[in-house]
Short mmCIF file of C-alpha atoms in Angstrom, two decimals:
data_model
loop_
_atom_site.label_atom_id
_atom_site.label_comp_id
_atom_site.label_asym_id
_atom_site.label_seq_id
_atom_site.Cartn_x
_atom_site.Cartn_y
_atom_site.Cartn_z
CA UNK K 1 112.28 11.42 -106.98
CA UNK K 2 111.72 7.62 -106.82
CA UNK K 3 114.16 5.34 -108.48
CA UNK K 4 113.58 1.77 -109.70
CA UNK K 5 116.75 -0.36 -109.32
CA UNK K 6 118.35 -2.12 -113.23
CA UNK K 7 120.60 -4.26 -113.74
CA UNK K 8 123.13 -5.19 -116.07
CA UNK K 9 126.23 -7.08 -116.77
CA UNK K 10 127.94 -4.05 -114.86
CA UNK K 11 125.48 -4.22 -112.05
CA UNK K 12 123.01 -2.59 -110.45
CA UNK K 13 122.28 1.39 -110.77
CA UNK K 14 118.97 3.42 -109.67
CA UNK K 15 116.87 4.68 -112.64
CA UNK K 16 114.11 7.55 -111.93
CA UNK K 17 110.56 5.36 -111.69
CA UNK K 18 109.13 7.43 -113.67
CA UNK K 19 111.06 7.29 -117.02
CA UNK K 20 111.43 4.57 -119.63
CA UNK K 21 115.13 3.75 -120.33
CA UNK K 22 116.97 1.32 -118.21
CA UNK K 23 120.63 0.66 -117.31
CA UNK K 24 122.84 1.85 -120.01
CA UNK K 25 121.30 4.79 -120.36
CA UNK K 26 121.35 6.06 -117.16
CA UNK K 27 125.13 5.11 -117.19
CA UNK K 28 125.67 7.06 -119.96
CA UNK K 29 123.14 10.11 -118.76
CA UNK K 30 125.66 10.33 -115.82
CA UNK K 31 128.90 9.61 -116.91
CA UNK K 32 128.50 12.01 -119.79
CA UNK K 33 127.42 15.37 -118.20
CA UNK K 34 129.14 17.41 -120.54
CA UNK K 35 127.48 20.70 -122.46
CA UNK K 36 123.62 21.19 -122.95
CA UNK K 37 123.27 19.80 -126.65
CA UNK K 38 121.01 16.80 -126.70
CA UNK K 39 121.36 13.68 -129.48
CA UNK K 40 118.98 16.20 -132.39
CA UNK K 41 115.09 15.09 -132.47
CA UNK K 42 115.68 13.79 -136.08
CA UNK K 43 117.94 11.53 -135.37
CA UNK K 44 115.61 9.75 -132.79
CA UNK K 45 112.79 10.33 -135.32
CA UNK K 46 114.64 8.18 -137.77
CA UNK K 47 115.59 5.52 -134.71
CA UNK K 48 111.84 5.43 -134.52
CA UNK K 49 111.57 4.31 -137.94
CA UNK K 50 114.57 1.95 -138.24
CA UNK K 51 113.35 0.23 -135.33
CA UNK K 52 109.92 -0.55 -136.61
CA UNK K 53 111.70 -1.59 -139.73
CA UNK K 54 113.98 -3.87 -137.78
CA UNK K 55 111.23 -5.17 -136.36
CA UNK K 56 108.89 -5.91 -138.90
CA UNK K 57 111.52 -7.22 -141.02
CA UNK K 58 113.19 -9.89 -138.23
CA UNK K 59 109.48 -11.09 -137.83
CA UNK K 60 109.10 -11.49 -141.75
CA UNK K 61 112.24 -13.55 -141.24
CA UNK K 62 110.93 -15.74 -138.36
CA UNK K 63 113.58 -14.18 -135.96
CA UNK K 64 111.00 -12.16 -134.01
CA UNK K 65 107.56 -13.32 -132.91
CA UNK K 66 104.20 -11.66 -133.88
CA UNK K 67 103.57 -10.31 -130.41
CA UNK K 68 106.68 -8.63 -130.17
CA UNK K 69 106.92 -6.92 -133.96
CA UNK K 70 103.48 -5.57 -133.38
CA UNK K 71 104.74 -4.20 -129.82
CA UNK K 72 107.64 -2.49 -130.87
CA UNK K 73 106.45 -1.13 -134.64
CA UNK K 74 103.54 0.52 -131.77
CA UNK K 75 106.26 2.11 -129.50
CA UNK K 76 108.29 3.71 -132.52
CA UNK K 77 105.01 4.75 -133.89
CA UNK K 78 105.19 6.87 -130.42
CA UNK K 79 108.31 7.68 -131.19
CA UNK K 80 107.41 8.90 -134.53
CA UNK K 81 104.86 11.25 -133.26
CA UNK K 82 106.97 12.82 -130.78
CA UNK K 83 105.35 11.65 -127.80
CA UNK K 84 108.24 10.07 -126.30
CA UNK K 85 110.73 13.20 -126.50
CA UNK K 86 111.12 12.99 -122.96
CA UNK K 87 113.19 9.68 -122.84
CA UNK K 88 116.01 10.96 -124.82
CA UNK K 89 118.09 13.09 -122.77
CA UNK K 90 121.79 12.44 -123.54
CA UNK K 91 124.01 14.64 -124.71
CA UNK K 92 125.65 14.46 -128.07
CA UNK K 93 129.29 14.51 -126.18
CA UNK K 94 129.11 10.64 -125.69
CA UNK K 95 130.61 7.77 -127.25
CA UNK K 96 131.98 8.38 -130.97
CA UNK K 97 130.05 5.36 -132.59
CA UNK K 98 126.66 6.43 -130.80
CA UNK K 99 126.24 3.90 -128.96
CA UNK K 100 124.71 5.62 -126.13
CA UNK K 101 122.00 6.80 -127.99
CA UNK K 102 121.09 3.58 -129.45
CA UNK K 103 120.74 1.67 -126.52
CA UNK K 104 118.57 4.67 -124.80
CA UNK K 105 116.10 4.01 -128.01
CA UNK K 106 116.49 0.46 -127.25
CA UNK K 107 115.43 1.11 -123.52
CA UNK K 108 112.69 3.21 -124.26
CA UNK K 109 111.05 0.96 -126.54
CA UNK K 110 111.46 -1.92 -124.29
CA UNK K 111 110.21 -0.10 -121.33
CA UNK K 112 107.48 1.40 -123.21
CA UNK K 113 106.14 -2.12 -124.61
CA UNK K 114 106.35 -3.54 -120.93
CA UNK K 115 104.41 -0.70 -119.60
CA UNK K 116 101.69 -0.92 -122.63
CA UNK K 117 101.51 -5.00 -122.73
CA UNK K 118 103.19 -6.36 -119.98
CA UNK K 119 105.07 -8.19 -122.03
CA UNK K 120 108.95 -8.29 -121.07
CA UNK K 121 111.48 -7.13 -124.36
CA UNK K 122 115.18 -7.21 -124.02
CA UNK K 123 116.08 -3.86 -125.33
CA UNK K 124 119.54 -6.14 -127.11
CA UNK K 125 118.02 -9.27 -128.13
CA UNK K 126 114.70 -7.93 -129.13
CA UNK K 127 114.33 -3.93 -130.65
CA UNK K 128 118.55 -4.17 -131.25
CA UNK K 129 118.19 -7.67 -133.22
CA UNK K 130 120.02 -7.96 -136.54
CA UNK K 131 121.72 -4.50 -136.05
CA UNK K 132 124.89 -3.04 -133.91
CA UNK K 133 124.57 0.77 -133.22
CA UNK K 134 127.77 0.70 -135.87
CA UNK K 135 125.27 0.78 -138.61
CA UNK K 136 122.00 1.42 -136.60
CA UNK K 137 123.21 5.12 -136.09
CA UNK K 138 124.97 5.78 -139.44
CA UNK K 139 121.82 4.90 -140.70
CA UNK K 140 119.87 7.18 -138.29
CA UNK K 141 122.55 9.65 -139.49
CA UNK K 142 121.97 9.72 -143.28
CA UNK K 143 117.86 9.76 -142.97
CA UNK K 144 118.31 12.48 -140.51
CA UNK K 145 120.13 14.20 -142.64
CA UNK K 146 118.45 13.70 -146.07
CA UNK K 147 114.77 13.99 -144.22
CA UNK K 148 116.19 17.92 -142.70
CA UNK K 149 117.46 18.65 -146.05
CA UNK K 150 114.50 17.66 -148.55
CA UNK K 151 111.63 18.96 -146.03
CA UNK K 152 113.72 22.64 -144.60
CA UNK K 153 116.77 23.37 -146.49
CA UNK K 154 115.71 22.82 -150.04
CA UNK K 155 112.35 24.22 -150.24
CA UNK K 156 113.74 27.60 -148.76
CA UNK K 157 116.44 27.84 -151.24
CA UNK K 158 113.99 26.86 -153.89
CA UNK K 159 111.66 30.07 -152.33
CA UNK K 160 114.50 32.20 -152.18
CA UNK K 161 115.26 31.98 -155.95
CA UNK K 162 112.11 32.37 -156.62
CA UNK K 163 111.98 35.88 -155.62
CA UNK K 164 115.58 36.47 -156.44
CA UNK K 165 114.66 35.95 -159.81
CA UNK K 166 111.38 37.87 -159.98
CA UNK K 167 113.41 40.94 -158.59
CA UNK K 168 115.57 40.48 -161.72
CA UNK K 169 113.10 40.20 -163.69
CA UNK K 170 111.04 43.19 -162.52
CA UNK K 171 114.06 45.22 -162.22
CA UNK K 172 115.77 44.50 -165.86
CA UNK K 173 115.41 48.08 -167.02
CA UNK K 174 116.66 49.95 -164.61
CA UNK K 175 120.45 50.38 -165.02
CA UNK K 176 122.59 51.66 -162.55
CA UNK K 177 126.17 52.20 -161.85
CA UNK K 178 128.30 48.63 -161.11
CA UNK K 179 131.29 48.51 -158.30
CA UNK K 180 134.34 46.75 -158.65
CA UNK K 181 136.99 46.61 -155.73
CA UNK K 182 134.46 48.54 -154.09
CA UNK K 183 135.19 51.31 -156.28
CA UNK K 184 132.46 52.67 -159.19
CA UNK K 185 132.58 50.84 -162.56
CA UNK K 186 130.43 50.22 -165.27
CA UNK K 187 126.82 50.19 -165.88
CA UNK K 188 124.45 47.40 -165.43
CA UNK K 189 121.07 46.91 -164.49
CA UNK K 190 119.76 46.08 -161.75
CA UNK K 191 118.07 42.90 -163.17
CA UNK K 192 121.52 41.67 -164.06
CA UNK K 193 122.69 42.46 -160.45
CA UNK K 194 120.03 40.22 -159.06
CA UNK K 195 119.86 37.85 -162.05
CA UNK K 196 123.35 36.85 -160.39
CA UNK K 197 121.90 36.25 -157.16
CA UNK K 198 119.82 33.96 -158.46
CA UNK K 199 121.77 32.20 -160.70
CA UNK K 200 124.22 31.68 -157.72
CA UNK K 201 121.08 29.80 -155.23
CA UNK K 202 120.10 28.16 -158.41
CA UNK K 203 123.60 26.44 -158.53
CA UNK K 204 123.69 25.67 -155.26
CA UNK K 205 120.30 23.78 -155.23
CA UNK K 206 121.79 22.14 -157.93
CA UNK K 207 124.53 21.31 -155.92
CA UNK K 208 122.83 19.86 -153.25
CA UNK K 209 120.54 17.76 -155.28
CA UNK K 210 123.24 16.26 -157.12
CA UNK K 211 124.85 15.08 -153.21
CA UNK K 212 121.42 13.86 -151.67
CA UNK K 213 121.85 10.14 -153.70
CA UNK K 214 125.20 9.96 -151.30
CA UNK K 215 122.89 10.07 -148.10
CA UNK K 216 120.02 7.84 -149.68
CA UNK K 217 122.71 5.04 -149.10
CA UNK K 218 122.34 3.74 -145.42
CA UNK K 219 124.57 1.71 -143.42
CA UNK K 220 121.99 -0.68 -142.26
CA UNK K 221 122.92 -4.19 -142.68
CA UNK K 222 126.35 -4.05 -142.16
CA UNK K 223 126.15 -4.53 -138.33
CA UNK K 224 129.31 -4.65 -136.26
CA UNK K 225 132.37 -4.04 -138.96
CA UNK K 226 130.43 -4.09 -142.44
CA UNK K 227 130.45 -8.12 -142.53
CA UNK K 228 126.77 -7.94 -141.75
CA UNK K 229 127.43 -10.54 -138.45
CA UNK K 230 124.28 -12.07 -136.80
CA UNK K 231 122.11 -10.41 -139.39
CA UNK K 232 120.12 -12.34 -142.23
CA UNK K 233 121.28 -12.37 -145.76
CA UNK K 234 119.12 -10.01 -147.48
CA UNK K 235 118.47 -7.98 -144.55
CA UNK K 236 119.82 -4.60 -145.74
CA UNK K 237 117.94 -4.84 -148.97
CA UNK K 238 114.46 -5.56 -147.01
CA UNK K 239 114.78 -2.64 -144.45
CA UNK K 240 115.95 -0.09 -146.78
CA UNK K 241 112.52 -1.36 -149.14
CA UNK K 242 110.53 -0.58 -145.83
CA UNK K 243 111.95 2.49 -145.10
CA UNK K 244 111.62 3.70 -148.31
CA UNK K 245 108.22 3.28 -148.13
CA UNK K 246 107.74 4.80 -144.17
CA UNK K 247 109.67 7.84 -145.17
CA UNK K 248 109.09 8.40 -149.12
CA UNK K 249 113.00 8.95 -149.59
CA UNK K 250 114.57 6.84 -152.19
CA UNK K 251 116.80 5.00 -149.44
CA UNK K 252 119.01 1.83 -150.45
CA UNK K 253 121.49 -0.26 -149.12
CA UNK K 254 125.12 1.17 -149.34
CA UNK K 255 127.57 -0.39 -152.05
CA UNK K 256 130.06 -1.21 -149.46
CA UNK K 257 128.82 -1.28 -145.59
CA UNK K 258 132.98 -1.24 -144.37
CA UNK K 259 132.75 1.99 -145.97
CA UNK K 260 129.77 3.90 -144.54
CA UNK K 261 130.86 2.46 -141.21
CA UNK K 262 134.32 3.04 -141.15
CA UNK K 263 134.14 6.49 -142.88
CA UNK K 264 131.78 9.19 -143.93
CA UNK K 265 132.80 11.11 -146.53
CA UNK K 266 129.29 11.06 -148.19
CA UNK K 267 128.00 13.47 -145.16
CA UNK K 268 131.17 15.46 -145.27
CA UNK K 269 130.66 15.83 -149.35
CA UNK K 270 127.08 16.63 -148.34
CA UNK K 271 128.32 18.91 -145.81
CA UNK K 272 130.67 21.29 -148.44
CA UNK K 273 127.52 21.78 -150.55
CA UNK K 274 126.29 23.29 -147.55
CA UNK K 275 129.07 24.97 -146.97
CA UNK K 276 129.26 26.34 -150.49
CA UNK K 277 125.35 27.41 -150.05
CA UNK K 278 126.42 29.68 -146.59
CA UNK K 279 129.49 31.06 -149.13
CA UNK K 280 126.77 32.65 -151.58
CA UNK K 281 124.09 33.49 -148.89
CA UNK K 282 127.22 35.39 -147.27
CA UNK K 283 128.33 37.24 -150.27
CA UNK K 284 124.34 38.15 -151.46
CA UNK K 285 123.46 38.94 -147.75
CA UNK K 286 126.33 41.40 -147.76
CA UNK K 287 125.86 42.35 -151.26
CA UNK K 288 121.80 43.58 -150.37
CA UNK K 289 122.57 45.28 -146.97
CA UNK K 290 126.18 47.01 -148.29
CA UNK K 291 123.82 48.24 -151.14
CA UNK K 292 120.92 49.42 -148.89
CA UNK K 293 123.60 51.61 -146.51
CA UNK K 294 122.39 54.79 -145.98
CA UNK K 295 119.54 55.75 -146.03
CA UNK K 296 121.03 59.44 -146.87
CA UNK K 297 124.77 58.97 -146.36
CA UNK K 298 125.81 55.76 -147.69
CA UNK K 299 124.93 54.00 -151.16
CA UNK K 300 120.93 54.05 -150.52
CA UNK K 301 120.63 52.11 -154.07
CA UNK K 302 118.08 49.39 -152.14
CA UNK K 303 115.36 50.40 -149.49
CA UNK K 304 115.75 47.18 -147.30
CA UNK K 305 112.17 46.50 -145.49
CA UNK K 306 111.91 47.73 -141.88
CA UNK K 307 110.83 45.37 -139.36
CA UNK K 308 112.08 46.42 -136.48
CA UNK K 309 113.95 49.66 -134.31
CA UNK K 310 117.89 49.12 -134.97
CA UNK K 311 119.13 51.19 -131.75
CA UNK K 312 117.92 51.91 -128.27
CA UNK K 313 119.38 54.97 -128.36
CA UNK K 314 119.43 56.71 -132.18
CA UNK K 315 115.60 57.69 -132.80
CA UNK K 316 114.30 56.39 -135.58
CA UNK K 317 117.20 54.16 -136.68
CA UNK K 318 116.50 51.11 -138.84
CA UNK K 319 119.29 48.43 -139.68
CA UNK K 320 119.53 45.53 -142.16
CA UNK K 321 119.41 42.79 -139.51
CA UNK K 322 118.36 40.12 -141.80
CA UNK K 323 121.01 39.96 -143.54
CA UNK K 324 122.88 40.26 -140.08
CA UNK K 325 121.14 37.21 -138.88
CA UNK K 326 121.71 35.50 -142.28
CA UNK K 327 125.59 35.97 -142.11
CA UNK K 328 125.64 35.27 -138.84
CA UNK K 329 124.50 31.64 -139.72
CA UNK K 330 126.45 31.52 -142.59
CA UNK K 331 129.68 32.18 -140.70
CA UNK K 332 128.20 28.78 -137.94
CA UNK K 333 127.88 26.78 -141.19
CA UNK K 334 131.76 27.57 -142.58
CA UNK K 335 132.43 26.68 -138.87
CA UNK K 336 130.89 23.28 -138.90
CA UNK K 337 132.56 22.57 -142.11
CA UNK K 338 135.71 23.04 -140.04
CA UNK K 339 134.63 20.39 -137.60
CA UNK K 340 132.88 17.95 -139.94
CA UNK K 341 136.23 17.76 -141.77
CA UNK K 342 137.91 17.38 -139.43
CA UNK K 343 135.74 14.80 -137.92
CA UNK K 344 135.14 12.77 -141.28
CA UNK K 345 139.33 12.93 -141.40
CA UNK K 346 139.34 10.79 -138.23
CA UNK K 347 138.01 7.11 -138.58
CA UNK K 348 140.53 4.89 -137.18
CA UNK K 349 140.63 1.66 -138.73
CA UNK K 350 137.09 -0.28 -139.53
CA UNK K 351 135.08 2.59 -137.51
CA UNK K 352 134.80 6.44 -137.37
CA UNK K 353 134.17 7.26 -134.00
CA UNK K 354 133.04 10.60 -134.52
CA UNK K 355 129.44 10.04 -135.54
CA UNK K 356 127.75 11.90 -132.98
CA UNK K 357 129.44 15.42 -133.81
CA UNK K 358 129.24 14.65 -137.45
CA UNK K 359 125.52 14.41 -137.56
CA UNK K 360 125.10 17.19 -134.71
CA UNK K 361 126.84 19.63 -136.83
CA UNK K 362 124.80 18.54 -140.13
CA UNK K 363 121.69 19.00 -139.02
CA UNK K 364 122.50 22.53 -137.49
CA UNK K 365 123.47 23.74 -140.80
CA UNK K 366 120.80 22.07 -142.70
CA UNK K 367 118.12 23.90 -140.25
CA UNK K 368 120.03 26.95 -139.90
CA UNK K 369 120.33 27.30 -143.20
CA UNK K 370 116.78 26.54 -144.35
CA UNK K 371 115.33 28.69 -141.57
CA UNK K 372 117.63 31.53 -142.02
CA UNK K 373 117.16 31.16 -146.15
CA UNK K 374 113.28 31.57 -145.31
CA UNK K 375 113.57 34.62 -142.93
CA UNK K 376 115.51 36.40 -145.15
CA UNK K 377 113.37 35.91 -148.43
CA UNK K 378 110.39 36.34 -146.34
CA UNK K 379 111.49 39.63 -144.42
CA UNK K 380 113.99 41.25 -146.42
CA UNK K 381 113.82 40.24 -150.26
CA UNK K 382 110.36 40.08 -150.50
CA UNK K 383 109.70 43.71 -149.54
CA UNK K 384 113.11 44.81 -150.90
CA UNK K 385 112.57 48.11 -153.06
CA UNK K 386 114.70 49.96 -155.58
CA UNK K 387 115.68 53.93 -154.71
CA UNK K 388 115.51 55.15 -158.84
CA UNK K 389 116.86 58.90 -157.85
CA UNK K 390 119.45 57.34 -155.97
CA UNK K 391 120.15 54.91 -158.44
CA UNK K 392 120.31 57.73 -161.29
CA UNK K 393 122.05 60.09 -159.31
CA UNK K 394 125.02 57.80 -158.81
CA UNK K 395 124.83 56.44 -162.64
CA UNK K 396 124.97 60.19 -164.16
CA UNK K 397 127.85 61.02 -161.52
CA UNK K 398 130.03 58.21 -162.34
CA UNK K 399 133.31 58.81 -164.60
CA UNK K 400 133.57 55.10 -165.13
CA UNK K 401 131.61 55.66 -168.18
CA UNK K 402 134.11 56.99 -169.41
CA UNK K 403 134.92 53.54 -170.76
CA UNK K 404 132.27 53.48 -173.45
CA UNK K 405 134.64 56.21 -175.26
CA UNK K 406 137.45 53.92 -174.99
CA UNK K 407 137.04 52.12 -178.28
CA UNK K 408 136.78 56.00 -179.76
CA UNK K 409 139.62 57.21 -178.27
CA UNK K 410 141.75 54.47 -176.85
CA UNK K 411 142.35 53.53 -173.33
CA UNK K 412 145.59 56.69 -172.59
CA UNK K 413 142.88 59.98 -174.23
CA UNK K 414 140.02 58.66 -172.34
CA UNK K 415 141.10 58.16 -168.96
CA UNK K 416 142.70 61.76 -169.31
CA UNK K 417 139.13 62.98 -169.66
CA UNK K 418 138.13 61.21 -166.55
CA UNK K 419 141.14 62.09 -164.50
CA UNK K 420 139.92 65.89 -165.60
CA UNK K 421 136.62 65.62 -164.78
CA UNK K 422 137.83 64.13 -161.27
CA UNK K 423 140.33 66.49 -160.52
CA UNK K 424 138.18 69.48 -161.54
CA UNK K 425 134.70 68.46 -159.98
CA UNK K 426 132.78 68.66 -163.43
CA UNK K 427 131.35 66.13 -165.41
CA UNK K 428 132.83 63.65 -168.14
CA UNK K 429 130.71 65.34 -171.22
CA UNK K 430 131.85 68.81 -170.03
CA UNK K 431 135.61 67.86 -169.60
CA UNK K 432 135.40 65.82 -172.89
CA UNK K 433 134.22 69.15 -174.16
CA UNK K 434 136.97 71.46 -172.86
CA UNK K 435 139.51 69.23 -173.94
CA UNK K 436 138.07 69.84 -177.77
CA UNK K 437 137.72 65.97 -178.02
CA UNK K 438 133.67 66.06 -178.54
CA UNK K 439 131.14 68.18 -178.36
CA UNK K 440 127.98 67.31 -176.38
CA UNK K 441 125.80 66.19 -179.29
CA UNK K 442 128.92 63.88 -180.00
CA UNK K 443 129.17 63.11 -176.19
CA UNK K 444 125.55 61.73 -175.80
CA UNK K 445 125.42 59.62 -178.67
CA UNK K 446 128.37 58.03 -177.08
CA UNK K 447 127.96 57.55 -174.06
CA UNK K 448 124.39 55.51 -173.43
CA UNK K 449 124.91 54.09 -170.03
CA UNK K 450 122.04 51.68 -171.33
CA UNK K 451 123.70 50.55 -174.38
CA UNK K 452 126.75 50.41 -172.06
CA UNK K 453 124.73 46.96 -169.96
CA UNK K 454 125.57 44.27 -173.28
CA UNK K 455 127.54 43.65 -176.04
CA UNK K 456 127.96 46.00 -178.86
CA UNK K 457 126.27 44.86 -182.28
CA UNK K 458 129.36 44.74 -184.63
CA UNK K 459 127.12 44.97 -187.66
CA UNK K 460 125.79 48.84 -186.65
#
């Protein structure tokens, strides 16, 4: 491969000819060879658009001429697009205030413009003007972050309660037996079952909208420490106005810039809402395929969809591997929590130095998350079913309704009828009848496993 010579104020250092970043880059391309994961797309996406900004808003202050705003807002419009993918190829293990990454966006758009104009940029004192990658890439970070979560995650928990809450609404009548401590309880219906599914991504949608104001607050503006050094006055308020409007998010300057710079506890709040979404995809995912175990020998109360073979060697075998796949992604999103924490925990003095793994680990939930949300609504709830003889089967053989003779009989007589019925292999109603307690007229009127799924009404 051919290689153009650079130079810096470290020297000189071969670049391949044909690519469009420049000294620091390649630098950091080989003196940071560690693991395969690449800076995420999304956060170059929102370089793309904080560097038009920056552009178009030094030029509206006279710091930038004409020739070189139009330039530069053209290159980022590449960028934008995706056509420039190729010219971002270090690895997320780099320096802790990014860095790295913002100079390779600074390279690329000054090489670019040279090889579209002619015209010479310096990728510091021209693309990087009124910013230091200590508020450039927080920025990045936040409209990464809020962009991935309005546009993936959100709509597929939004999707996902929608037909959470259809199968509760289609399924209200049919009552079945409940499990506590994984042992047989009380009735309920089904409806209720999933009406508690829902309830629980409703909340967490909640949740998360309540958090996204924390990552409409951007960094930008604050440059080097939060004093906003060799920037305009007014510049924060300006680009967040522009990239408002690029985007459509409601972005605005942060309250304090030594804050977002120094610490970033509004991704790592951001984060646990995340976090808290993977906790109830975990326990409904586990919930639907526990409940679909079978088909003949386990609980068989749900006939899960199936997609796909489960076993290269058990004919006919069919396993709940959505709700495999959604676990698995739910335990990778607990995970990250660990490392965001733990990351967010570790800004020393006026900078955190962790940003890269911060915003690597965010965006993997966020998409993991949304995609895995999506899957399973699409593959498994969607064409979920309800198996009525099974369901009935296990209601009439339960002697946990033994509890709606309780208030009859106190707590000590009735559990002696169900320790009968258990110990004898007979039903409740015929060991309520050998122990002379009821007889089955008596029994039936008592026991309504329907009646049994809300409060009684004191006034019958």
């Amino acid at each position: 491969m051919t290689a153009r010579t650079e130079t810096d104020f470290m020297g000189e250092i071969h670049v391949p000819e044909n690519v469009y970043w420049g000294a620091q880059t390649q630098r950091a391309f080989e003196n940071f060879n560690i693991g395969d994961e690449t800076m995420p797309i999304p956060v170059i996406r929102a370089f793309g658009y904080l560097k038009k900004a920056a552009a178009l808003v030094n030029g509206s202050f006279g710091l930038l001429p004409d020739d070189k705003v139009r330039i530069i807002a053209q290159v980022c419009d590449e960028i934008i697009k995706g056509d420039l993918d190729g010219h971002f190829p270090l690895k997320v293990w780099q320096t802790g205030s990014g860095t790295q990454t913002n100079m390779n966006v600074n390279e690329v758009i000054a090489g670019r413009a040279r090889k579209l104009s002619g015209q010479k940029l310096h990728p510091n004192d021209d693309v990087n003007k009124s910013q230091s990658s200590n508020d450039a890439f927080p920025t990045a970070m936040h409209m990464a972050a809020y962009d991935l979560l309005v546009t993936t995650t959100m709509p597929a928990l939004k999707a996902l309660y929608r037909e959470l809450a259809q199968k509760s609404r289609e399924w209200e009548a049919i009552v079945k037996i409940g499990r506590t401590h994984f042992m047989d309880a009380v009735p309920l219906t089904l409806g209720q079952e999933f009406s508690g599914y829902a309830a629980m991504v409703e909340q967490d949608i909640r949740v998360l909208t309540d958090h996204l104001p924390l990552l409409a607050r951007l960094a930008i503006g604050g440059t080097v420490l939060g004093t906003g050094l060799n920037s305009p006055e007014g510049f924060d308020v300006k680009m967040t106005k522009m990239l408002a409007k690029f985007t459509g998010h409601p972005f605005v300057p942060a309250p304090n810039k030594f804050a977002v710079l120094a610490a970033h506890d509004d991704l790592v709040a951001c984060h646990g809402a995340l976090k808290t979404v993977a906790v109830s995809l975990m326990k409904i995912a586990n919930d639907i395929r526990m409940l679909g175990s079978g088909p003949r020998c386990g609980i068989g109360e749900l006939q899960l969809p199936a997609n796909e073979p489960g076993s290269s060697i058990m004919p006919g075998k069919v396993n709940p591997t959505q709700a495999e796949a959604l676990t698995m992604v739910c335990a990778q999103v607990m995970g990250n929590d660990t490392t965001l924490s733990v990351a967010g925990a570790s800004g020393h003095f006026e900078l955190n130095v962790f940003k890269p793994v911060i915003i690597y680990n965010f965006l993997q939930s966020a998409r993991l998350l949304g995609n895995a949300a999506d899957s399973f609504t699409r593959n498994c709830i969607r064409g979920l079913l309800p198996n009525q003889k099974t369901i009935q089967a296990h209601l009439e053989n339960s002697l946990m309704l033994v509890t709606a003779l309780a208030p009859e009989f106190g707590y000590d007589k009735a559990a002696v009828i169900a320790k009968k019925a258990h110990a004898q292999g007979i039903t409740l109603e015929q060991a309520a009848c050998d122990l002379g307690y009821l007889t089955k007229d008596e029994f039936r009127q008592l026991v309504d496993p329907s009646a049994m799924t809300r409060p009684f009404n004191i006034d019958k």
